[in-house]
Short mmCIF file of C-alpha atoms and ligand atoms in Angstrom, two decimals:
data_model
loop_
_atom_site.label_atom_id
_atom_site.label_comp_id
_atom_site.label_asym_id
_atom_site.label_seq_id
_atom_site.Cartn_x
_atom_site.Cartn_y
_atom_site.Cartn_z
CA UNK A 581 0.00 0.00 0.00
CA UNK A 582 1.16 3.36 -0.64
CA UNK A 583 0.97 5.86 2.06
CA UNK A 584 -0.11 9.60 0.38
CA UNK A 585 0.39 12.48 2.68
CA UNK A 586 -2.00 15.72 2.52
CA UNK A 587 -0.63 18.66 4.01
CA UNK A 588 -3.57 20.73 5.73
CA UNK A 589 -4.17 23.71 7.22
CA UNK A 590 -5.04 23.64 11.34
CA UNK A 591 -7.53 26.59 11.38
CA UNK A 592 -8.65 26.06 7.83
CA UNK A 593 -8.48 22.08 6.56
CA UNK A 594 -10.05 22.60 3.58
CA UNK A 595 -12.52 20.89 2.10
CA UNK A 596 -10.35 18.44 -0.81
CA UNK A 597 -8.53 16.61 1.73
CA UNK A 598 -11.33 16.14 4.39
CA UNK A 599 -13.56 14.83 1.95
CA UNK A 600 -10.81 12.54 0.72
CA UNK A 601 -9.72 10.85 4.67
CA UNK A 602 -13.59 10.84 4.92
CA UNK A 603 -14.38 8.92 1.93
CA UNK A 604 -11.52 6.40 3.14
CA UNK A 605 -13.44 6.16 7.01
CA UNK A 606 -16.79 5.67 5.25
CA UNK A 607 -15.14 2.94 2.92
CA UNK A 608 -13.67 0.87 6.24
CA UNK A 609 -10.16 1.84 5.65
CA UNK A 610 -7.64 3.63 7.71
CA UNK A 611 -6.39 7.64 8.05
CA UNK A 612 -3.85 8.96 10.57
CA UNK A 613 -4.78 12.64 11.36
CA UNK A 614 -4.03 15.01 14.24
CA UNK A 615 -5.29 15.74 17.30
CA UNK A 616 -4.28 17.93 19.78
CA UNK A 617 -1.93 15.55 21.95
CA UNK A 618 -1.02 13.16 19.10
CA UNK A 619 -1.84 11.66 15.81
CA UNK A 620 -4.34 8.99 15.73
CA UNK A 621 -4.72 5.96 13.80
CA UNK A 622 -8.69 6.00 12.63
CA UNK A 623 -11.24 4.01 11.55
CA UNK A 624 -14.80 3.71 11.62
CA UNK A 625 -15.48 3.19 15.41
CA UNK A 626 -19.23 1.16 14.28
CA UNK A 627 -17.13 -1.28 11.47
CA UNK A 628 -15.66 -4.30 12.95
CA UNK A 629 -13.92 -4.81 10.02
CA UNK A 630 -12.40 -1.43 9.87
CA UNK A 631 -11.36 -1.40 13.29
CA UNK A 632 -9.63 -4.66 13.46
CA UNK A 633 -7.29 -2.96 10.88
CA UNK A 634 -5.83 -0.93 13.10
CA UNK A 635 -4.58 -3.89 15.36
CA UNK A 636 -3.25 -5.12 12.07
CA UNK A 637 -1.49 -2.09 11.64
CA UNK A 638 -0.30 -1.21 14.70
CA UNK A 639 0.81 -4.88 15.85
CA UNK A 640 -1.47 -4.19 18.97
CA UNK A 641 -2.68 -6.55 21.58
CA UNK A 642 -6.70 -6.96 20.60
CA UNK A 643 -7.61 -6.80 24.16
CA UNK A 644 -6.57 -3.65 24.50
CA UNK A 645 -9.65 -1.22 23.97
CA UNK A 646 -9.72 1.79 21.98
CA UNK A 647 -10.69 5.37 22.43
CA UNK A 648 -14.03 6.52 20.35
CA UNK A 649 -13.53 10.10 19.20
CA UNK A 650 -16.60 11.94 18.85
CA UNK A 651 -17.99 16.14 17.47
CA UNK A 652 -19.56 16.66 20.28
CA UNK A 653 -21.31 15.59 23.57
CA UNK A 654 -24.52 14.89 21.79
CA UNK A 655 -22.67 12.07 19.66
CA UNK A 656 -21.06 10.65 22.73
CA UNK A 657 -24.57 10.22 24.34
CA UNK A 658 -25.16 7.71 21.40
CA UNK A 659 -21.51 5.93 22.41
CA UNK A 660 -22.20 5.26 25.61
CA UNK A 661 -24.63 6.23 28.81
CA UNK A 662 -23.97 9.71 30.18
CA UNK A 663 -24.95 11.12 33.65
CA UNK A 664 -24.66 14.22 35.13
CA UNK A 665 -21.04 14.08 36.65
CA UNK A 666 -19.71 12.86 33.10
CA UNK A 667 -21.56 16.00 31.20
CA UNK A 668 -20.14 18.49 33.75
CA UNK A 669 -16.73 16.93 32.81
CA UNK A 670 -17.46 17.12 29.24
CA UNK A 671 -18.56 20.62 29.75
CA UNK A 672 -15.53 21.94 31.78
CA UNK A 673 -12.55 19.89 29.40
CA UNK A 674 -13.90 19.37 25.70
CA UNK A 675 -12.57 19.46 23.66
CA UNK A 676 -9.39 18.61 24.81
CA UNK A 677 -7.08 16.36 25.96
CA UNK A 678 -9.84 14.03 28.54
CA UNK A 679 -11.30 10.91 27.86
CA UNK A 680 -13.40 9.26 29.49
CA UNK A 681 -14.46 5.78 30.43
CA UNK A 682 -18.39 5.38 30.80
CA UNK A 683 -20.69 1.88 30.26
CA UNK A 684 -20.67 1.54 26.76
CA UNK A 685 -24.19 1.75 24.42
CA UNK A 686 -25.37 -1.41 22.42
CA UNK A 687 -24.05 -1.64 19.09
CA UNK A 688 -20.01 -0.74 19.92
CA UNK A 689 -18.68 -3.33 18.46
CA UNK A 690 -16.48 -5.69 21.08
CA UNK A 691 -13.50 -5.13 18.64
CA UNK A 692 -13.64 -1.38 19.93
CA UNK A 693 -13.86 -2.38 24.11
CA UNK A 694 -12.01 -5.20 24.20
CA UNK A 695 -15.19 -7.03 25.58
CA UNK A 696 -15.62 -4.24 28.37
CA UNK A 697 -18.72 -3.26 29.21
CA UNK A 698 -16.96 0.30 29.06
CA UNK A 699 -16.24 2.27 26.20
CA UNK A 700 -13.52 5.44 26.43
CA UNK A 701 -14.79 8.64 24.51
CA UNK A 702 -13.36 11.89 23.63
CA UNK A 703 -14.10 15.04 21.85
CA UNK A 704 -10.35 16.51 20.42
CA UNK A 705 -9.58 19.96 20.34
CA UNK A 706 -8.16 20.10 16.79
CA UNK A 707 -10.18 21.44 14.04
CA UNK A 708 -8.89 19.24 11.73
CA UNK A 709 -9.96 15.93 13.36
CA UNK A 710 -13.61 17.73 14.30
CA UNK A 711 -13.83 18.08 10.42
CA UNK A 712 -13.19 15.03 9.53
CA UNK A 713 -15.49 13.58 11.93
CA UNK A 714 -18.13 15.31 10.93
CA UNK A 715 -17.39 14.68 7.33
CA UNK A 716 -17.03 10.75 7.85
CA UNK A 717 -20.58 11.37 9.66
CA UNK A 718 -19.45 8.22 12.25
CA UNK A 719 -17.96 8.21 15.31
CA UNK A 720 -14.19 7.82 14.84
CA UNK A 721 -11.61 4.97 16.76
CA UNK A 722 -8.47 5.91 16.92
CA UNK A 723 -5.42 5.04 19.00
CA UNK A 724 -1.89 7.03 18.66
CA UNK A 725 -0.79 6.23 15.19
CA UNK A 726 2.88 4.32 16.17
CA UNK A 727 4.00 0.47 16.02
CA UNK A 728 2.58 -1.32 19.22
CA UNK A 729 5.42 -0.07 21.59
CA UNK A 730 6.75 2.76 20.54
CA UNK A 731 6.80 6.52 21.23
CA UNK A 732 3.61 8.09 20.24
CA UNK A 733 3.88 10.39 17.36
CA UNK A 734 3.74 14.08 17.58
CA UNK A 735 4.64 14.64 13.84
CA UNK A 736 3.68 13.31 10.37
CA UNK A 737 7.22 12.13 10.22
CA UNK A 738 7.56 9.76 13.17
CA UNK A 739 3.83 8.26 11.71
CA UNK A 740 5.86 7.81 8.61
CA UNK A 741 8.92 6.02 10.44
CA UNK A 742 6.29 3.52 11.85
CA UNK A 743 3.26 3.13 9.78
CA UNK A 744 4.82 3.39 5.69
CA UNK A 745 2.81 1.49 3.67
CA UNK A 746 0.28 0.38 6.41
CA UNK A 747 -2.35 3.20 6.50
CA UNK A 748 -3.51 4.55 2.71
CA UNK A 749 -3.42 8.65 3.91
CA UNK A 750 -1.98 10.62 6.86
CA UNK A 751 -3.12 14.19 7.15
CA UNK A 752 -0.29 16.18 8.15
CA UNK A 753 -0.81 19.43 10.12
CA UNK A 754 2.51 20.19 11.55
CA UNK A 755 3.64 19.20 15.12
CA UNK A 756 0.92 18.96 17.89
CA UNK A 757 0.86 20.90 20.88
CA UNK A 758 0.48 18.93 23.84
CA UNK A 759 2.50 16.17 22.97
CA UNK A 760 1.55 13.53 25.34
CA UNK A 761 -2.32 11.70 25.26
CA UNK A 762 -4.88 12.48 26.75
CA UNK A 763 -5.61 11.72 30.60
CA UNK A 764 -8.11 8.84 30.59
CA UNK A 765 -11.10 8.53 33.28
CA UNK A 766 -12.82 6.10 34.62
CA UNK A 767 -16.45 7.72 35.63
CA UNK A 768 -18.17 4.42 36.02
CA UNK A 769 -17.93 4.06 39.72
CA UNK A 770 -18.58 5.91 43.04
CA UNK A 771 -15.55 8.34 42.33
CA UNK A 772 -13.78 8.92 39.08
CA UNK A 773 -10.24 6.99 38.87
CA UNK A 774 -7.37 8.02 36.81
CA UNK A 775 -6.28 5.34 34.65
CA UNK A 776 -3.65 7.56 33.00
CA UNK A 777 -2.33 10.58 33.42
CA UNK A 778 -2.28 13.26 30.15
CA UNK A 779 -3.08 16.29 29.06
CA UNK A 780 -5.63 17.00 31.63
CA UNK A 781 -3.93 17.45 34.63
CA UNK A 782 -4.96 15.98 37.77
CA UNK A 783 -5.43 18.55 39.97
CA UNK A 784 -7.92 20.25 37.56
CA UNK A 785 -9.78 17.21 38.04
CA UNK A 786 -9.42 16.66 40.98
CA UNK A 787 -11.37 20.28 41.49
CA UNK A 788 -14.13 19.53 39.18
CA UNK A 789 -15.27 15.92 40.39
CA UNK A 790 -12.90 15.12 43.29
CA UNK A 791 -11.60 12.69 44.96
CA UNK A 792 -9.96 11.49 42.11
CA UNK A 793 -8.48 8.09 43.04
CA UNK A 794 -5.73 6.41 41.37
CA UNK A 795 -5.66 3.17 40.73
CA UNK A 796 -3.39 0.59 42.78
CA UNK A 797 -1.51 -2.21 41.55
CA UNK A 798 -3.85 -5.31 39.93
CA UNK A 799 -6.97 -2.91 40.32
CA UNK A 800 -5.27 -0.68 37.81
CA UNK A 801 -4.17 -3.19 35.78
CA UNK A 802 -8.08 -4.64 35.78
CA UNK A 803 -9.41 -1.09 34.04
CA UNK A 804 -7.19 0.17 31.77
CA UNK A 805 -5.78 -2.83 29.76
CA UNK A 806 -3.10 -0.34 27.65
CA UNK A 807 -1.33 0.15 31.20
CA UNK A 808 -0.38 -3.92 30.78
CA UNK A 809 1.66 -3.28 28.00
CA UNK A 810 4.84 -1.65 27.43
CA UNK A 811 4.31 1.67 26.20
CA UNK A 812 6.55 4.90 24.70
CA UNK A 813 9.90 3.04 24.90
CA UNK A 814 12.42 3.85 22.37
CA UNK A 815 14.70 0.93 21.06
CA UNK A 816 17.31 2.44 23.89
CA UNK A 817 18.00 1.27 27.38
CA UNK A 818 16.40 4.62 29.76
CA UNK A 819 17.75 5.55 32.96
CA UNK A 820 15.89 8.28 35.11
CA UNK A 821 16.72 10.67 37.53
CA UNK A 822 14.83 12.86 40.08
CA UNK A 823 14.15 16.56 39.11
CA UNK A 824 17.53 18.78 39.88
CA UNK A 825 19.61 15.67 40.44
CA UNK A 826 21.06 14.65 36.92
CA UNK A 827 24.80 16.28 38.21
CA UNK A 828 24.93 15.51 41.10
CA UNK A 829 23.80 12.39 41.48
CA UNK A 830 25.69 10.00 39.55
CA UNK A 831 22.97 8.05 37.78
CA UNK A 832 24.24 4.31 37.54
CA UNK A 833 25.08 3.70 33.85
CA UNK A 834 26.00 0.77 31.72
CA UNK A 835 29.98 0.71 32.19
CA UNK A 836 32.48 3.42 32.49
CA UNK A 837 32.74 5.70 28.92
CA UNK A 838 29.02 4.28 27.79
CA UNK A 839 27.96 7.08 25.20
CA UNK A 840 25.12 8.98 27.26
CA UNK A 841 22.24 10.90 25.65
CA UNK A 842 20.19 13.37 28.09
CA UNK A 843 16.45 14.64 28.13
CA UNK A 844 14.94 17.03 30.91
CA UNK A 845 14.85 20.30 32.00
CA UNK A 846 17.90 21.13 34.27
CA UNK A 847 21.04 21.45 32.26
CA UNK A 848 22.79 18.25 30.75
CA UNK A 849 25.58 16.69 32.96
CA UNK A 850 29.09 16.98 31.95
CA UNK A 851 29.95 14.83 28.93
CA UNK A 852 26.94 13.80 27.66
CA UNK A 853 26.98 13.06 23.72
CA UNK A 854 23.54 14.39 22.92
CA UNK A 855 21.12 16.79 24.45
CA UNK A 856 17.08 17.79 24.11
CA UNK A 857 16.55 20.49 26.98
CA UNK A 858 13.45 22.19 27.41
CA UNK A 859 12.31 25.15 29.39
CA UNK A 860 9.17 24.27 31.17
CA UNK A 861 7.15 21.23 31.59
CA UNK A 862 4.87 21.95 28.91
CA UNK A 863 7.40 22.07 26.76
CA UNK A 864 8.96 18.97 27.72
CA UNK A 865 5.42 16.81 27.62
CA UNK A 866 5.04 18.77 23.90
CA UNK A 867 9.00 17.43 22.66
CA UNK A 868 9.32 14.02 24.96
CA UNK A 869 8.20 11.80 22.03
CA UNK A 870 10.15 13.41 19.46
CA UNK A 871 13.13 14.01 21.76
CA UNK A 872 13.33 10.50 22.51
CA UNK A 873 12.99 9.06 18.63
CA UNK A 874 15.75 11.63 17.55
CA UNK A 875 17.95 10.60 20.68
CA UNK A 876 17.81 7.21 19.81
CA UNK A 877 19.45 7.84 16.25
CA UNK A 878 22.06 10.19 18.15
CA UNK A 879 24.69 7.31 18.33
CA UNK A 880 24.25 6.97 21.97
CA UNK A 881 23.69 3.50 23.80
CA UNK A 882 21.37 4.95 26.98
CA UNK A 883 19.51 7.53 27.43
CA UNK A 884 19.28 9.20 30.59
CA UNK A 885 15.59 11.08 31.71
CA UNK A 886 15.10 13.56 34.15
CA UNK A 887 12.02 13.31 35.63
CA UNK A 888 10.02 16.42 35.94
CA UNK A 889 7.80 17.15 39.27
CA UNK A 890 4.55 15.62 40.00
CA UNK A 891 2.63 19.04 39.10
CA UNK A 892 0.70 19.41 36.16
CA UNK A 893 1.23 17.51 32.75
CA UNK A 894 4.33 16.91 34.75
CA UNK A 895 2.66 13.55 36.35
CA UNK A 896 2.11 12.50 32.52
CA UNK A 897 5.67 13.03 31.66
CA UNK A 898 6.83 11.21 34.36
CA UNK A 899 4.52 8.33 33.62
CA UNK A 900 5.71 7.86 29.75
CA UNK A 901 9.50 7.97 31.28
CA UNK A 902 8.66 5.63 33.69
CA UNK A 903 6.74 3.39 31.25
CA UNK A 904 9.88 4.11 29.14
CA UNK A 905 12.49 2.94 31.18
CA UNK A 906 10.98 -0.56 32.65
CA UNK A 907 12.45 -2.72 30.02
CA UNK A 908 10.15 -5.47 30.98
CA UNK A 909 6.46 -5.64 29.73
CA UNK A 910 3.99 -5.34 32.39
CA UNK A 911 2.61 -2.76 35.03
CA UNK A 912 4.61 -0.31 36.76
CA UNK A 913 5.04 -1.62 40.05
CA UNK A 914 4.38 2.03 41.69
CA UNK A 915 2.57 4.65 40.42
CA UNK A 916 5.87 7.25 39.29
O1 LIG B 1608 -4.58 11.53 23.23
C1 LIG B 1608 -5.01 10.39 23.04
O2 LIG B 1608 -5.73 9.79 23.88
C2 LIG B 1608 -4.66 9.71 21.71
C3 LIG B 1608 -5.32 10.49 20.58
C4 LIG B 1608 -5.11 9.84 19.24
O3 LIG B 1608 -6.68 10.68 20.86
N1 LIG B 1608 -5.09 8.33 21.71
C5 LIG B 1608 -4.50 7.38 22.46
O4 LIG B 1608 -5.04 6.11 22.30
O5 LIG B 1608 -3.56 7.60 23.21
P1 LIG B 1608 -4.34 4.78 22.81
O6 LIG B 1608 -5.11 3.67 22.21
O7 LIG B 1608 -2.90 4.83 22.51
O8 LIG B 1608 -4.62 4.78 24.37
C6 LIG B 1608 -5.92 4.55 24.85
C7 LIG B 1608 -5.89 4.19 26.31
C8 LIG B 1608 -5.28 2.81 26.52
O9 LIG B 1608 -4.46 2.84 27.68
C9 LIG B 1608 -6.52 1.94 26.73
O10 LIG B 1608 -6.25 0.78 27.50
C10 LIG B 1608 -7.45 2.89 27.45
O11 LIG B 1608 -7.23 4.14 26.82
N2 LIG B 1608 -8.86 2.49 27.28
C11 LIG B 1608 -9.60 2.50 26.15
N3 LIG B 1608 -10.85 2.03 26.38
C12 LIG B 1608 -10.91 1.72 27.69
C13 LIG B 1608 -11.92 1.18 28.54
N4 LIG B 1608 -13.13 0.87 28.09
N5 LIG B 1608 -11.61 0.99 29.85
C14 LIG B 1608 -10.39 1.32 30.32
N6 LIG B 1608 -9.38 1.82 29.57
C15 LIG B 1608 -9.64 2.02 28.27
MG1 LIG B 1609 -0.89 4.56 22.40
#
């Protein structure tokens, strides 16, 4: 398959190439298109057939569910059963970077849950992934548009490096802004539960519909399948550090001389070979992905993290370094 890519316009899509991706969802194949955190992988979210092509194309697990993008909160009212604590949430954070997990209407097909009774909806604050909803005129599933296991992508590019020749179009509207996905919540039970962190931070949540637990060991690992499965890791060994300590303390690295590549936000130790420093933690959850795919082409054999603070996107950042670093499939033993 060749893999065509449209350049469009964020503000002002146009209406050749939306009619084109849309024409592709209606016909049960495959477009990657933006969103404001990162490019998704979507098909038709009521086709079977459509959506088991993105497991195809992604090499991903089938039991791990996918999130339903949707225009609006009308349309999610026909994914899946709202109440009134999941339309405040919709009301305060869409669109943007939230999704939510709420019991899931008849006639989402089990290829889309995963066999959960749940199904994970979210309205994206991009305008080119509203049009093409609308234009498709179905709801639209859509993971992050990498290989099973690898950094998501923030850029057409890094969808290039990991799905050529696997999806038929990839709308390409420059670099996204928030960089990592969306925070996913679980508003099924007595009190919401974050399942992962994102671009929705935490303690804006926690404001708005509060408590917000977080899920502990097995528990998590029950309700949000993804978190089962190794996640963001770049083909590179990752060593982390606290926030402030990358020079002083003296990380434990793979032998003496090992060529060292560095990502965070305080400046770079002495001698390291290659360097992606950012200025706040916005900017570091908006150039992790793409920092770590260009590190691991630097030359160097590990890459050392620093981890940001807990605060704001910051818990998401630390999350995808954590996930990053634990070479070994499987949960994180402690939440980061
Ligand atoms: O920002 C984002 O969320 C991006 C863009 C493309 O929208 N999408 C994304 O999708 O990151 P994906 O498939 O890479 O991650 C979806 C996460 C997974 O961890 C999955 O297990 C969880 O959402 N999820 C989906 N449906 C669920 C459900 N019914 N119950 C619990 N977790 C669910
Ligand atoms: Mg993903």
């Amino acid at each position: 398959m060749r893999t065509e890519i449209l350049a469009v316009d964020r503000e002002n899509p146009g209406e050749g190439p939306i009619r084109r991706a849309a024409g592709i969802i209606r016909g049960g194949g495959l477009v990657v298109f933006p969103t404001e955190t990162v490019y998704g992988l979507g098909a038709d979210a009521l086709s079977p057939e459509a959506v088991r092509k993105i497991f195809q194309a992604k090499g991903r697990p089938a039991d791990n569910p996918l999130i339903v993008h949707v225009e609006d909160k009308e349309a999610a009212a026909l994914v899946g059963q709202l109440d009134e604590r999941s339309r405040r949430l919709m009301d305060l954070f869409w669109p943007g970077p939230l999704t939510l997990v709420i019991r899931a209407a008849g006639g989402i097909p089990k290829e889309v849950t995963g066999g959960l009774d749940t199904v994970a909806v979210r309205m994206p604050a991009h305008p080119v992934a509203i049009s093409l909803i609308k234009s498709s005129g179905v709801p639209i599933a859509a993971p992050s548009a990498n290989r099973s296991g690898r950094p998501s992508p923030t850029t057409a590019g890094a969808v290039l490096e990991d799905l050529k020749g696997r999806v038929e179009l990839i709308l390409d509207a420059g670099p996204t802004a928030v960089g990592v996905e969306s925070t996913v919540l679980d508003v099924t039970g007595d009190h919401p539960v974050l399942l992962r962190p994102g671009g929705v931070s935490l303690e804006d949540l926690d404001e708005a519909a509060g408590p917000v637990l977080l899920p502990t060991g097995s528990e998590g690992e029950g309700r949000s399948p993804g978190t089962r499965y190794r996640h963001y890791a770049p083909s590179l060994p990752v060593i982390l550090v606290e926030a402030g300590k990358a020079r002083t303390e003296r990380p434990h690295l793979p032998g003496q001389g090992a060529r060292v590549a560095y990502v965070g936000m305080s400046p770079p130790p002495a001698g390291v070979m290659a360097v992606a420093c950012f200025t706040s933690v916005e900017e570091y959850a908006k150039g992790l992905f793409s920092a770590l795919r260009e590190l691991e082409r630097s030359g160097a054999e590990v890459i050392l993290a620093e981890l940001p603070m807990r605060e704001g996107v910051g818990l998401a950042v630390r999350d995808r370094l954590a996930r990053a670093a634990s070479g070994a499939e499987g949960p994180l033993d402690h939440w980061p």
